[in-house]
mmCIF file of C-alpha atoms and ligand atoms in Angstrom:
data_model
loop_
_atom_site.group_PDB
_atom_site.id
_atom_site.type_symbol
_atom_site.label_atom_id
_atom_site.label_comp_id
_atom_site.label_asym_id
_atom_site.label_seq_id
_atom_site.Cartn_x
_atom_site.Cartn_y
_atom_site.Cartn_z
ATOM 1 C CA MET A 1 254.445 141.777 164.693
ATOM 2 C CA SER A 2 251.748 143.337 165.932
ATOM 3 C CA ALA A 3 248.747 141.428 167.826
ATOM 4 C CA LEU A 4 246.426 142.760 165.599
ATOM 5 C CA THR A 5 247.526 140.581 163.307
ATOM 6 C CA LEU A 6 249.203 137.823 165.114
ATOM 7 C CA LEU A 7 244.877 137.543 165.696
ATOM 8 C CA PHE A 8 243.980 137.982 162.429
ATOM 9 C CA ALA A 9 246.177 134.908 161.366
ATOM 10 C CA GLY A 10 245.619 132.459 163.381
ATOM 11 C CA ALA A 11 241.651 133.175 162.887
ATOM 12 C CA VAL A 12 242.241 132.876 158.966
ATOM 13 C CA LEU A 13 243.881 129.608 160.538
ATOM 14 C CA LEU A 14 242.426 128.540 162.444
ATOM 15 C CA ALA A 15 239.143 128.738 160.120
ATOM 16 C CA LEU A 16 240.902 126.165 157.633
ATOM 17 C CA LEU A 17 241.683 123.386 159.599
ATOM 18 C CA LEU A 18 237.683 123.273 160.992
ATOM 19 C CA LYS A 19 237.040 123.733 156.973
ATOM 20 C CA LEU A 20 238.981 121.458 156.005
ATOM 21 C CA TRP A 21 237.753 119.424 158.994
ATOM 22 C CA LEU A 22 234.320 119.683 158.562
ATOM 23 C CA ALA A 23 234.412 118.934 155.307
ATOM 24 C CA THR A 24 236.423 115.968 155.185
ATOM 25 C CA ARG A 25 234.317 114.749 158.707
ATOM 26 C CA GLN A 26 231.355 114.486 155.851
ATOM 27 C CA MET A 27 232.301 113.202 153.060
ATOM 28 C CA ARG A 28 234.408 110.438 154.730
ATOM 29 C CA HIS A 29 230.841 110.320 156.269
ATOM 30 C CA VAL A 30 229.326 110.485 152.792
ATOM 31 C CA ALA A 31 230.635 107.867 151.385
ATOM 32 C CA LEU A 32 230.999 105.662 153.906
ATOM 33 C CA HIS A 33 226.619 104.926 154.141
ATOM 34 C CA ARG A 34 226.785 105.097 149.876
ATOM 35 C CA ASP A 35 225.711 102.123 149.153
ATOM 36 C CA ARG A 36 223.048 101.001 151.678
ATOM 37 C CA VAL A 37 219.266 103.859 151.517
ATOM 38 C CA PRO A 38 219.318 104.442 155.179
ATOM 39 C CA ALA A 39 215.735 102.118 156.555
ATOM 40 C CA ALA A 40 213.849 104.969 156.994
ATOM 41 C CA PHE A 41 213.446 105.754 153.582
ATOM 42 C CA ALA A 42 213.467 102.216 152.160
ATOM 43 C CA GLY A 43 210.224 102.531 150.355
ATOM 44 C CA SER A 44 210.811 106.869 148.922
ATOM 45 C CA VAL A 45 214.127 106.447 148.137
ATOM 46 C CA SER A 46 216.008 104.032 145.106
ATOM 47 C CA LEU A 47 219.572 103.442 145.660
ATOM 48 C CA GLN A 48 220.219 104.691 142.995
ATOM 49 C CA ALA A 49 219.238 107.297 143.512
ATOM 50 C CA HIS A 50 221.246 107.867 146.957
ATOM 51 C CA ARG A 51 224.513 106.956 145.439
ATOM 52 C CA ARG A 52 223.635 110.144 142.905
ATOM 53 C CA ALA A 53 223.728 112.405 145.482
ATOM 54 C CA ALA A 54 226.457 110.660 147.317
ATOM 55 C CA ASP A 55 227.959 111.654 143.746
ATOM 56 C CA TYR A 56 227.506 115.131 144.443
ATOM 57 C CA THR A 57 227.984 116.015 147.231
ATOM 58 C CA LEU A 58 231.738 114.547 146.688
ATOM 59 C CA ALA A 59 231.841 115.986 143.986
ATOM 60 C CA ARG A 60 231.320 119.172 145.166
ATOM 61 C CA GLY A 61 233.618 118.484 148.802
ATOM 62 C CA ARG A 62 236.049 117.745 146.482
ATOM 63 C CA PHE A 63 235.590 121.390 144.587
ATOM 64 C CA GLY A 64 234.917 122.702 148.527
ATOM 65 C CA LEU A 65 238.086 121.141 150.329
ATOM 66 C CA LEU A 66 240.368 123.500 146.915
ATOM 67 C CA GLN A 67 238.016 126.729 147.005
ATOM 68 C CA ALA A 68 238.717 127.098 150.942
ATOM 69 C CA ALA A 69 242.544 126.376 150.637
ATOM 70 C CA PHE A 70 242.599 128.909 147.259
ATOM 71 C CA SER A 71 240.517 131.842 149.626
ATOM 72 C CA SER A 72 242.627 131.378 152.381
ATOM 73 C CA ALA A 73 245.486 131.129 150.003
ATOM 74 C CA LEU A 74 244.567 134.354 148.301
ATOM 75 C CA LEU A 75 243.068 136.748 151.889
ATOM 76 C CA LEU A 76 247.133 136.214 153.528
ATOM 77 C CA VAL A 77 248.250 137.234 149.546
ATOM 78 C CA TRP A 78 245.512 140.490 150.147
ATOM 79 C CA THR A 79 246.332 141.552 153.562
ATOM 80 C CA LEU A 80 249.738 140.163 155.083
ATOM 81 C CA LEU A 81 251.910 139.976 152.021
ATOM 82 C CA GLY A 82 251.146 142.784 150.815
ATOM 83 C CA GLY A 83 248.759 142.197 147.921
ATOM 84 C CA LEU A 84 246.264 145.116 149.357
ATOM 85 C CA ASP A 85 248.911 147.710 149.666
ATOM 86 C CA ALA A 86 250.539 147.621 146.441
ATOM 87 C CA LEU A 87 247.107 147.475 143.966
ATOM 88 C CA ASN A 88 246.161 150.880 146.409
ATOM 89 C CA VAL A 89 250.383 152.407 146.066
ATOM 90 C CA ALA A 90 249.501 152.212 141.139
ATOM 91 C CA VAL A 91 245.791 153.077 141.841
ATOM 92 C CA ARG A 92 246.558 156.035 144.234
ATOM 93 C CA ASP A 93 249.361 156.850 142.485
ATOM 94 C CA THR A 94 247.905 156.813 139.228
ATOM 95 C CA VAL A 95 244.223 158.151 139.502
ATOM 96 C CA GLN A 96 244.830 160.880 142.221
ATOM 97 C CA PRO A 97 246.236 163.650 140.311
ATOM 98 C CA LEU A 98 243.941 162.446 137.599
ATOM 99 C CA LEU A 99 240.630 162.672 139.682
ATOM 100 C CA GLY A 100 241.631 163.304 143.443
ATOM 101 C CA ASP A 101 240.493 161.916 146.413
ATOM 102 C CA MET A 102 236.442 160.525 145.646
ATOM 103 C CA GLY A 103 237.781 159.394 142.056
ATOM 104 C CA TYR A 104 241.153 157.581 143.866
ATOM 105 C CA GLN A 105 238.977 155.547 146.327
ATOM 106 C CA LEU A 106 236.094 154.970 144.276
ATOM 107 C CA ALA A 107 239.499 152.832 141.647
ATOM 108 C CA LEU A 108 239.938 151.515 144.266
ATOM 109 C CA LEU A 109 236.754 149.994 145.016
ATOM 110 C CA ALA A 110 236.258 148.920 141.861
ATOM 111 C CA ALA A 111 240.148 147.576 141.165
ATOM 112 C CA PHE A 112 239.829 145.105 143.791
ATOM 113 C CA ALA A 113 236.216 144.516 142.768
ATOM 114 C CA VAL A 114 237.672 143.248 139.559
ATOM 115 C CA ILE A 115 239.896 141.340 140.561
ATOM 116 C CA GLY A 116 238.247 139.700 142.935
ATOM 117 C CA ALA A 117 236.074 138.371 139.950
ATOM 118 C CA VAL A 118 238.344 137.408 137.584
ATOM 119 C CA LEU A 119 239.642 135.314 140.889
ATOM 120 C CA ASP A 120 236.869 133.705 140.635
ATOM 121 C CA LEU A 121 235.733 132.560 137.667
ATOM 122 C CA PRO A 122 237.756 129.887 136.680
ATOM 123 C CA PHE A 123 236.089 128.483 139.673
ATOM 124 C CA ASP A 124 232.383 129.954 139.355
ATOM 125 C CA LEU A 125 233.278 127.775 134.750
ATOM 126 C CA TYR A 126 233.395 124.715 136.880
ATOM 127 C CA ARG A 127 231.141 124.752 139.458
ATOM 128 C CA THR A 128 228.829 125.246 136.236
ATOM 129 C CA PHE A 129 229.836 123.750 133.551
ATOM 130 C CA VAL A 130 231.780 121.137 134.993
ATOM 131 C CA LEU A 131 229.983 120.202 137.325
ATOM 132 C CA GLU A 132 226.764 121.117 137.994
ATOM 133 C CA GLN A 133 227.105 119.527 133.803
ATOM 134 C CA ARG A 134 228.152 116.572 135.044
ATOM 135 C CA PHE A 135 225.219 115.765 137.394
ATOM 136 C CA GLY A 136 222.674 116.713 134.772
ATOM 137 C CA PHE A 137 222.212 120.285 136.418
ATOM 138 C CA ASN A 138 222.978 122.563 134.618
ATOM 139 C CA ARG A 139 221.194 124.357 131.258
ATOM 140 C CA MET A 140 223.451 127.196 131.339
ATOM 141 C CA THR A 141 224.893 127.932 128.094
ATOM 142 C CA TRP A 142 228.003 130.202 127.491
ATOM 143 C CA LYS A 143 225.654 132.405 125.348
ATOM 144 C CA LEU A 144 223.337 133.513 129.143
ATOM 145 C CA TYR A 145 226.357 132.766 130.851
ATOM 146 C CA LEU A 146 228.315 135.424 129.391
ATOM 147 C CA GLY A 147 224.930 137.735 129.314
ATOM 148 C CA ASP A 148 224.192 137.330 133.327
ATOM 149 C CA GLN A 149 227.754 138.197 133.908
ATOM 150 C CA LEU A 150 227.638 142.062 131.817
ATOM 151 C CA LYS A 151 224.488 142.098 133.492
ATOM 152 C CA GLY A 152 226.325 141.739 136.703
ATOM 153 C CA VAL A 153 228.655 144.556 135.963
ATOM 154 C CA LEU A 154 225.934 146.621 134.920
ATOM 155 C CA VAL A 155 223.883 146.775 137.918
ATOM 156 C CA GLY A 156 227.309 147.037 140.040
ATOM 157 C CA VAL A 157 227.995 149.926 138.198
ATOM 158 C CA VAL A 158 224.561 151.365 138.495
ATOM 159 C CA VAL A 159 224.071 150.352 141.916
ATOM 160 C CA GLY A 160 227.258 149.864 143.706
ATOM 161 C CA LEU A 161 229.385 152.285 142.843
ATOM 162 C CA PRO A 162 226.563 155.484 144.036
ATOM 163 C CA LEU A 163 226.301 153.980 147.363
ATOM 164 C CA ALA A 164 229.960 153.210 147.629
ATOM 165 C CA ALA A 165 230.138 157.315 147.221
ATOM 166 C CA LEU A 166 228.118 157.745 149.745
ATOM 167 C CA VAL A 167 229.148 155.221 151.887
ATOM 168 C CA LEU A 168 232.262 158.226 150.996
ATOM 169 C CA TRP A 169 230.769 160.271 151.265
ATOM 170 C CA ILE A 170 229.928 160.477 154.820
ATOM 171 C CA MET A 171 232.844 158.552 155.897
ATOM 172 C CA GLY A 172 235.099 162.314 154.868
ATOM 173 C CA ALA A 173 232.035 164.409 155.741
ATOM 174 C CA THR A 174 229.995 163.021 158.557
ATOM 175 C CA GLY A 175 233.086 163.482 162.188
ATOM 176 C CA SER A 176 233.473 160.846 164.520
ATOM 177 C CA LEU A 177 230.342 159.328 164.364
ATOM 178 C CA TRP A 178 230.351 158.786 159.802
ATOM 179 C CA TRP A 179 229.428 154.980 161.690
ATOM 180 C CA LEU A 180 226.103 156.317 161.959
ATOM 181 C CA TRP A 181 225.316 157.312 159.190
ATOM 182 C CA ALA A 182 227.022 155.575 157.140
ATOM 183 C CA TRP A 183 224.659 152.410 159.374
ATOM 184 C CA VAL A 184 221.940 154.628 158.005
ATOM 185 C CA ALA A 185 222.390 155.308 154.617
ATOM 186 C CA TRP A 186 222.698 151.601 154.511
ATOM 187 C CA THR A 187 220.225 150.621 155.949
ATOM 188 C CA VAL A 188 217.375 152.366 154.275
ATOM 189 C CA PHE A 189 219.536 150.782 151.106
ATOM 190 C CA GLN A 190 218.930 147.487 152.162
ATOM 191 C CA LEU A 191 215.107 148.289 152.695
ATOM 192 C CA LEU A 192 214.658 149.694 149.613
ATOM 193 C CA ALA A 193 216.444 146.937 147.807
ATOM 194 C CA LEU A 194 213.939 144.749 148.740
ATOM 195 C CA VAL A 195 211.146 146.835 147.471
ATOM 196 C CA LEU A 196 212.591 147.300 144.496
ATOM 197 C CA TYR A 197 214.816 143.877 143.633
ATOM 198 C CA PRO A 198 211.894 141.792 143.203
ATOM 199 C CA THR A 199 210.269 144.526 141.334
ATOM 200 C CA LEU A 200 213.381 145.880 139.235
ATOM 201 C CA ILE A 201 216.634 143.492 139.298
ATOM 202 C CA ALA A 202 216.003 139.975 139.130
ATOM 203 C CA PRO A 203 213.603 140.695 136.470
ATOM 204 C CA LEU A 204 216.706 141.381 134.608
ATOM 205 C CA PHE A 205 217.977 137.748 134.668
ATOM 206 C CA ASN A 206 214.173 135.903 134.598
ATOM 207 C CA ARG A 207 211.524 136.165 132.938
ATOM 208 C CA PHE A 208 208.203 136.523 135.503
ATOM 209 C CA THR A 209 204.646 134.864 134.749
ATOM 210 C CA PRO A 210 201.837 135.297 136.903
ATOM 211 C CA LEU A 211 200.804 131.806 138.279
ATOM 212 C CA PRO A 212 197.647 131.014 135.440
ATOM 213 C CA ASP A 213 194.588 130.557 136.770
ATOM 214 C CA GLY A 214 192.983 127.060 136.821
ATOM 215 C CA GLU A 215 193.331 124.246 140.078
ATOM 216 C CA LEU A 216 196.392 125.302 140.687
ATOM 217 C CA LYS A 217 196.308 128.223 141.608
ATOM 218 C CA ALA A 218 192.421 128.316 142.859
ATOM 219 C CA GLN A 219 193.594 126.155 145.980
ATOM 220 C CA VAL A 220 196.946 128.938 146.376
ATOM 221 C CA GLN A 221 194.982 130.995 147.035
ATOM 222 C CA GLY A 222 192.192 129.264 149.027
ATOM 223 C CA LEU A 223 195.321 128.603 151.073
ATOM 224 C CA MET A 224 196.428 132.172 151.340
ATOM 225 C CA SER A 225 192.868 133.544 152.143
ATOM 226 C CA ARG A 226 193.442 130.784 154.511
ATOM 227 C CA CYS A 227 195.911 132.068 156.164
ATOM 228 C CA GLY A 228 195.537 135.588 156.058
ATOM 229 C CA PHE A 229 197.457 136.310 153.254
ATOM 230 C CA ALA A 230 196.196 138.662 150.058
ATOM 231 C CA ALA A 231 196.204 136.254 147.738
ATOM 232 C CA LYS A 232 198.514 137.940 145.147
ATOM 233 C CA GLY A 233 201.163 138.787 143.231
ATOM 234 C CA LEU A 234 201.825 135.171 142.182
ATOM 235 C CA PHE A 235 204.787 134.206 139.995
ATOM 236 C CA VAL A 236 206.432 131.772 138.328
ATOM 237 C CA MET A 237 210.065 131.779 137.213
ATOM 238 C CA ASP A 238 211.915 130.827 134.502
ATOM 239 C CA GLY A 239 214.046 128.889 137.220
ATOM 240 C CA SER A 240 214.579 126.290 134.056
ATOM 241 C CA ARG A 241 216.330 128.603 132.317
ATOM 242 C CA ARG A 242 219.548 127.166 133.809
ATOM 243 C CA SER A 243 219.679 125.125 136.704
ATOM 244 C CA ALA A 244 217.252 121.112 137.061
ATOM 245 C CA HIS A 245 217.645 122.480 140.926
ATOM 246 C CA ALA A 246 213.511 123.549 142.117
ATOM 247 C CA ASN A 247 212.850 125.831 144.475
ATOM 248 C CA ALA A 248 209.741 128.348 145.964
ATOM 249 C CA TYR A 249 210.678 131.671 147.129
ATOM 250 C CA PHE A 250 209.022 134.675 149.453
ATOM 251 C CA THR A 251 210.111 138.251 148.017
ATOM 252 C CA GLY A 252 209.440 141.772 148.494
ATOM 253 C CA LEU A 253 208.311 143.977 151.415
ATOM 254 C CA GLY A 254 204.618 145.782 151.300
ATOM 255 C CA ALA A 255 203.256 145.992 148.137
ATOM 256 C CA ALA A 256 206.049 144.484 146.213
ATOM 257 C CA LYS A 257 205.567 141.775 148.006
ATOM 258 C CA ARG A 258 205.175 138.044 146.053
ATOM 259 C CA VAL A 259 205.825 134.117 145.888
ATOM 260 C CA VAL A 260 207.583 133.171 143.306
ATOM 261 C CA PHE A 261 207.352 129.118 142.533
ATOM 262 C CA PHE A 262 209.924 127.426 140.132
ATOM 263 C CA ASP A 263 208.549 126.528 136.786
ATOM 264 C CA THR A 264 210.786 123.389 138.148
ATOM 265 C CA LEU A 265 208.832 123.140 140.771
ATOM 266 C CA LEU A 266 205.765 123.109 139.481
ATOM 267 C CA SER A 267 207.017 120.272 137.346
ATOM 268 C CA LYS A 268 207.572 117.828 139.724
ATOM 269 C CA LEU A 269 205.252 118.265 142.636
ATOM 270 C CA ASN A 270 201.044 117.976 142.679
ATOM 271 C CA GLY A 271 198.917 120.298 144.114
ATOM 272 C CA ASN A 272 198.956 119.296 146.664
ATOM 273 C CA GLU A 273 202.513 119.080 147.386
ATOM 274 C CA ILE A 274 203.193 122.866 145.721
ATOM 275 C CA ALA A 275 200.896 124.267 148.511
ATOM 276 C CA ALA A 276 202.040 122.587 151.703
ATOM 277 C CA VAL A 277 205.293 124.040 150.311
ATOM 278 C CA LEU A 278 204.151 127.823 150.301
ATOM 279 C CA ALA A 279 202.661 126.782 153.444
ATOM 280 C CA HIS A 280 205.944 126.375 154.956
ATOM 281 C CA GLU A 281 207.197 129.447 153.784
ATOM 282 C CA LEU A 282 203.875 131.353 155.095
ATOM 283 C CA GLY A 283 204.847 130.260 157.471
ATOM 284 C CA HIS A 284 208.536 132.001 157.878
ATOM 285 C CA TYR A 285 205.774 135.723 157.394
ATOM 286 C CA LYS A 286 203.597 134.319 160.697
ATOM 287 C CA HIS A 287 206.228 133.709 162.732
ATOM 288 C CA ARG A 288 207.859 137.234 161.723
ATOM 289 C CA HIS A 289 210.810 134.559 160.880
ATOM 290 C CA VAL A 290 211.569 137.050 158.603
ATOM 291 C CA LEU A 291 211.762 140.683 160.607
ATOM 292 C CA LYS A 292 214.354 139.077 163.099
ATOM 293 C CA ARG A 293 216.481 138.314 160.917
ATOM 294 C CA MET A 294 216.033 141.411 159.437
ATOM 295 C CA LEU A 295 216.407 143.739 162.680
ATOM 296 C CA LEU A 296 219.903 140.560 163.556
ATOM 297 C CA VAL A 297 221.200 142.023 160.320
ATOM 298 C CA PHE A 298 220.982 145.480 160.856
ATOM 299 C CA GLY A 299 221.585 144.813 164.979
ATOM 300 C CA LEU A 300 225.152 143.363 163.340
ATOM 301 C CA SER A 301 225.690 145.238 160.246
ATOM 302 C CA LEU A 302 226.111 148.347 163.483
ATOM 303 C CA ALA A 303 228.328 146.517 165.619
ATOM 304 C CA GLY A 304 230.252 145.795 163.380
ATOM 305 C CA LEU A 305 229.315 149.946 161.996
ATOM 306 C CA ALA A 306 230.372 151.020 165.032
ATOM 307 C CA LEU A 307 233.838 149.138 165.439
ATOM 308 C CA LEU A 308 234.961 150.119 161.684
ATOM 309 C CA GLY A 309 234.516 153.013 163.366
ATOM 310 C CA TRP A 310 236.764 152.769 166.181
ATOM 311 C CA LEU A 311 239.338 150.500 164.168
ATOM 312 C CA ALA A 312 239.634 153.071 161.043
ATOM 313 C CA SER A 313 241.186 155.913 163.204
ATOM 314 C CA SER A 314 243.885 154.100 164.262
ATOM 315 C CA ALA A 315 247.519 153.519 161.943
ATOM 316 C CA GLY A 316 247.501 150.057 163.822
ATOM 317 C CA PHE A 317 244.482 149.189 162.376
ATOM 318 C CA TYR A 318 246.296 149.514 158.602
ATOM 319 C CA THR A 319 249.630 147.857 159.906
ATOM 320 C CA GLY A 320 248.531 145.143 161.756
ATOM 321 C CA LEU A 321 246.995 144.319 158.945
ATOM 322 C CA GLY A 322 249.682 144.652 156.342
ATOM 323 C CA VAL A 323 249.052 147.572 154.432
ATOM 324 C CA ARG A 324 250.653 151.339 155.088
ATOM 325 C CA PRO A 325 248.189 153.599 155.246
ATOM 326 C CA SER A 326 248.005 157.166 152.863
ATOM 327 C CA LEU A 327 249.632 160.080 154.739
ATOM 328 C CA ASP A 328 247.663 162.686 152.106
ATOM 329 C CA ALA A 329 244.997 161.291 150.856
ATOM 330 C CA PRO A 330 241.859 159.596 152.487
ATOM 331 C CA ASN A 331 241.930 156.407 153.706
ATOM 332 C CA ASP A 332 238.293 155.175 153.795
ATOM 333 C CA ALA A 333 238.256 152.905 151.322
ATOM 334 C CA LEU A 334 241.239 150.816 152.250
ATOM 335 C CA ALA A 335 239.461 150.739 155.090
ATOM 336 C CA LEU A 336 236.682 149.430 154.154
ATOM 337 C CA LEU A 337 238.633 146.762 152.015
ATOM 338 C CA LEU A 338 240.224 146.004 154.709
ATOM 339 C CA PHE A 339 237.398 145.188 156.612
ATOM 340 C CA MET A 340 235.766 143.004 154.513
ATOM 341 C CA LEU A 341 238.565 141.080 153.950
ATOM 342 C CA ALA A 342 239.843 140.905 158.164
ATOM 343 C CA LEU A 343 235.837 140.148 159.754
ATOM 344 C CA PRO A 344 234.842 136.787 157.406
ATOM 345 C CA PRO A 345 237.401 134.704 159.176
ATOM 346 C CA PHE A 346 235.755 135.949 162.710
ATOM 347 C CA MET A 347 232.106 135.443 161.314
ATOM 348 C CA PHE A 348 232.831 131.697 159.862
ATOM 349 C CA LEU A 349 233.719 130.189 163.708
ATOM 350 C CA ILE A 350 230.371 131.892 165.184
ATOM 351 C CA SER A 351 228.300 131.369 162.233
ATOM 352 C CA PRO A 352 227.073 128.100 163.657
ATOM 353 C CA LEU A 353 224.944 130.545 165.867
ATOM 354 C CA GLY A 354 222.905 131.059 162.647
ATOM 355 C CA ALA A 355 222.732 128.273 161.177
ATOM 356 C CA ARG A 356 220.932 126.773 164.354
ATOM 357 C CA LEU A 357 218.383 130.040 164.691
ATOM 358 C CA SER A 358 217.329 129.095 160.918
ATOM 359 C CA ARG A 359 216.814 125.704 161.860
ATOM 360 C CA ARG A 360 214.209 126.590 164.869
ATOM 361 C CA HIS A 361 213.060 128.708 162.621
ATOM 362 C CA GLU A 362 212.527 125.509 159.796
ATOM 363 C CA PHE A 363 211.195 124.169 162.377
ATOM 364 C CA GLU A 364 208.081 126.020 163.360
ATOM 365 C CA ALA A 365 207.511 127.136 160.354
ATOM 366 C CA ASP A 366 207.211 123.429 159.007
ATOM 367 C CA ALA A 367 204.367 122.760 162.168
ATOM 368 C CA TYR A 368 202.464 125.729 161.001
ATOM 369 C CA ALA A 369 202.765 124.343 157.380
ATOM 370 C CA CYS A 370 201.231 120.936 159.422
ATOM 371 C CA ALA A 371 198.724 123.279 160.729
ATOM 372 C CA GLN A 372 197.749 124.820 157.706
ATOM 373 C CA ALA A 373 197.903 122.056 155.481
ATOM 374 C CA ASP A 374 198.156 118.882 155.275
ATOM 375 C CA GLY A 375 202.346 117.026 157.049
ATOM 376 C CA ARG A 376 202.500 114.365 154.720
ATOM 377 C CA ASP A 377 202.569 116.265 151.337
ATOM 378 C CA LEU A 378 204.851 118.520 152.806
ATOM 379 C CA ALA A 379 206.586 115.100 153.721
ATOM 380 C CA ASN A 380 206.863 114.825 150.256
ATOM 381 C CA ALA A 381 207.430 117.228 148.935
ATOM 382 C CA LEU A 382 211.168 117.687 150.328
ATOM 383 C CA LEU A 383 211.655 113.802 149.162
ATOM 384 C CA LYS A 384 211.342 114.447 146.062
ATOM 385 C CA LEU A 385 213.417 118.193 146.154
ATOM 386 C CA HIS A 386 215.558 116.228 148.786
ATOM 387 C CA GLU A 387 216.492 113.036 146.189
ATOM 388 C CA ASP A 388 216.522 115.573 142.625
ATOM 389 C CA ASN A 389 218.963 118.399 143.946
ATOM 390 C CA ALA A 390 220.517 115.016 145.498
ATOM 391 C CA ALA A 391 220.662 116.316 149.152
ATOM 392 C CA THR A 392 223.446 113.918 150.914
ATOM 393 C CA LEU A 393 220.103 111.462 153.410
ATOM 394 C CA THR A 394 223.393 111.342 154.891
ATOM 395 C CA PRO A 395 225.531 114.304 156.386
ATOM 396 C CA ASP A 396 227.934 113.920 159.054
ATOM 397 C CA PRO A 397 226.050 114.946 162.243
ATOM 398 C CA LEU A 398 228.353 117.192 163.098
ATOM 399 C CA TYR A 399 228.819 118.942 159.771
ATOM 400 C CA ALA A 400 225.084 119.658 159.783
ATOM 401 C CA ARG A 401 225.520 120.957 162.520
ATOM 402 C CA PHE A 402 227.875 123.346 161.872
ATOM 403 C CA TYR A 403 226.730 124.170 158.067
ATOM 404 C CA TYR A 404 222.818 123.778 157.393
ATOM 405 C CA SER A 405 220.528 126.390 157.591
ATOM 406 C CA HIS A 406 218.120 123.805 156.942
ATOM 407 C CA PRO A 407 217.916 120.703 159.868
ATOM 408 C CA PRO A 408 218.830 116.935 157.759
ATOM 409 C CA ALA A 409 215.765 115.311 156.121
ATOM 410 C CA THR A 410 215.814 112.665 158.908
ATOM 411 C CA GLU A 411 214.417 114.900 161.531
ATOM 412 C CA ARG A 412 212.955 117.476 159.568
ATOM 413 C CA LEU A 413 210.467 114.373 158.110
ATOM 414 C CA ALA A 414 210.574 112.452 161.715
ATOM 415 C CA ALA A 415 208.928 115.965 162.847
ATOM 416 C CA LEU A 416 206.231 116.196 160.234
ATOM 417 C CA ARG A 417 205.647 112.536 160.694
ATOM 418 C CA ALA A 418 204.622 112.590 164.215
ATOM 419 C CA GLN A 419 202.922 115.670 163.146
ATOM 420 C CA SER A 420 200.559 114.398 160.574
HETATM 421 ZN ZN1 LIG B 1 211.819 127.778 155.039
#
């Protein structure tokens, strides 16, 4: 057994144990605090809402345990137990004689994606039509669900296949520095997606209507010009078609930049609260969080591709992860798939660093919102959204420190109160 096999199996096992341990800690902690609203929220959150949040967190926790166990087992089936090897041999033997090297490699990527999607389908269906349904969040109909799946496949074919073909071509044609060229292509693609996604892809799934003229629009525009933003591109999205969860986001780049409010958000918050939420989002821009995160992602993908460039040329990379490299066909698609499979367990172990950075950014954006709008409005908005999304007010501290991209409500509201 090679060192890589041991390292990989160890990481998969460690990541799984860590996931299960954290999830059980979280569930125990939430169950323990289910029957009492924390003192800080005693006046603003009802016991009924608090219990509903606990039940929702527990239901999702149980589902998460099952999903974590399944995906770790599946990962081992794909790699060390020979699943990807068998798929590779089958696709190579049938497709390569007909469509050549590129056809075979694209077929391998497509077959892997289709099998992965099919295996994920029961989980997705359960989450949407059972779990979310039970707590009253799901608004998705079967017709809409099937339509979404179909559009997702179409986008995957139209966008994913040419991109994959480009990367495979680069890997085959540009020599030992292919990973640098692949990184350039990947980075350009991501920048392009930032411009094209809000204007071309997102409208395939949702309807975006300009924020209607009126009091709210005037208030939002006033805030934006006060903060030094061009007050254009304000949209309302019909998020209520799929889910009762509420949200707002800032997206795009340059002229495609836009602010999107879910209709569910507008129906739940008053004008001042909406302005405070927007001020928080503007805070992310003012502090260049979006740019920093983008640069971090670009840097990490360069490091990842450089690592793959080094690994892909050694036979031990394939055999150590349970796959026999082909002798009379390119192994580039195989290398990409193996890398995508092998990386997540290792990334999971360092993911708390990213969560921590994200929480710091949230505090900074909150502070900006306090300076530009009323911190009490933001606190009220957060509390309403928390209650509405049935997010728990009593997470396990360690769980929150590992996973939470946003600070727990208690910490966030305490910081807001101190500033307003
Ligand atoms: Zn934020």
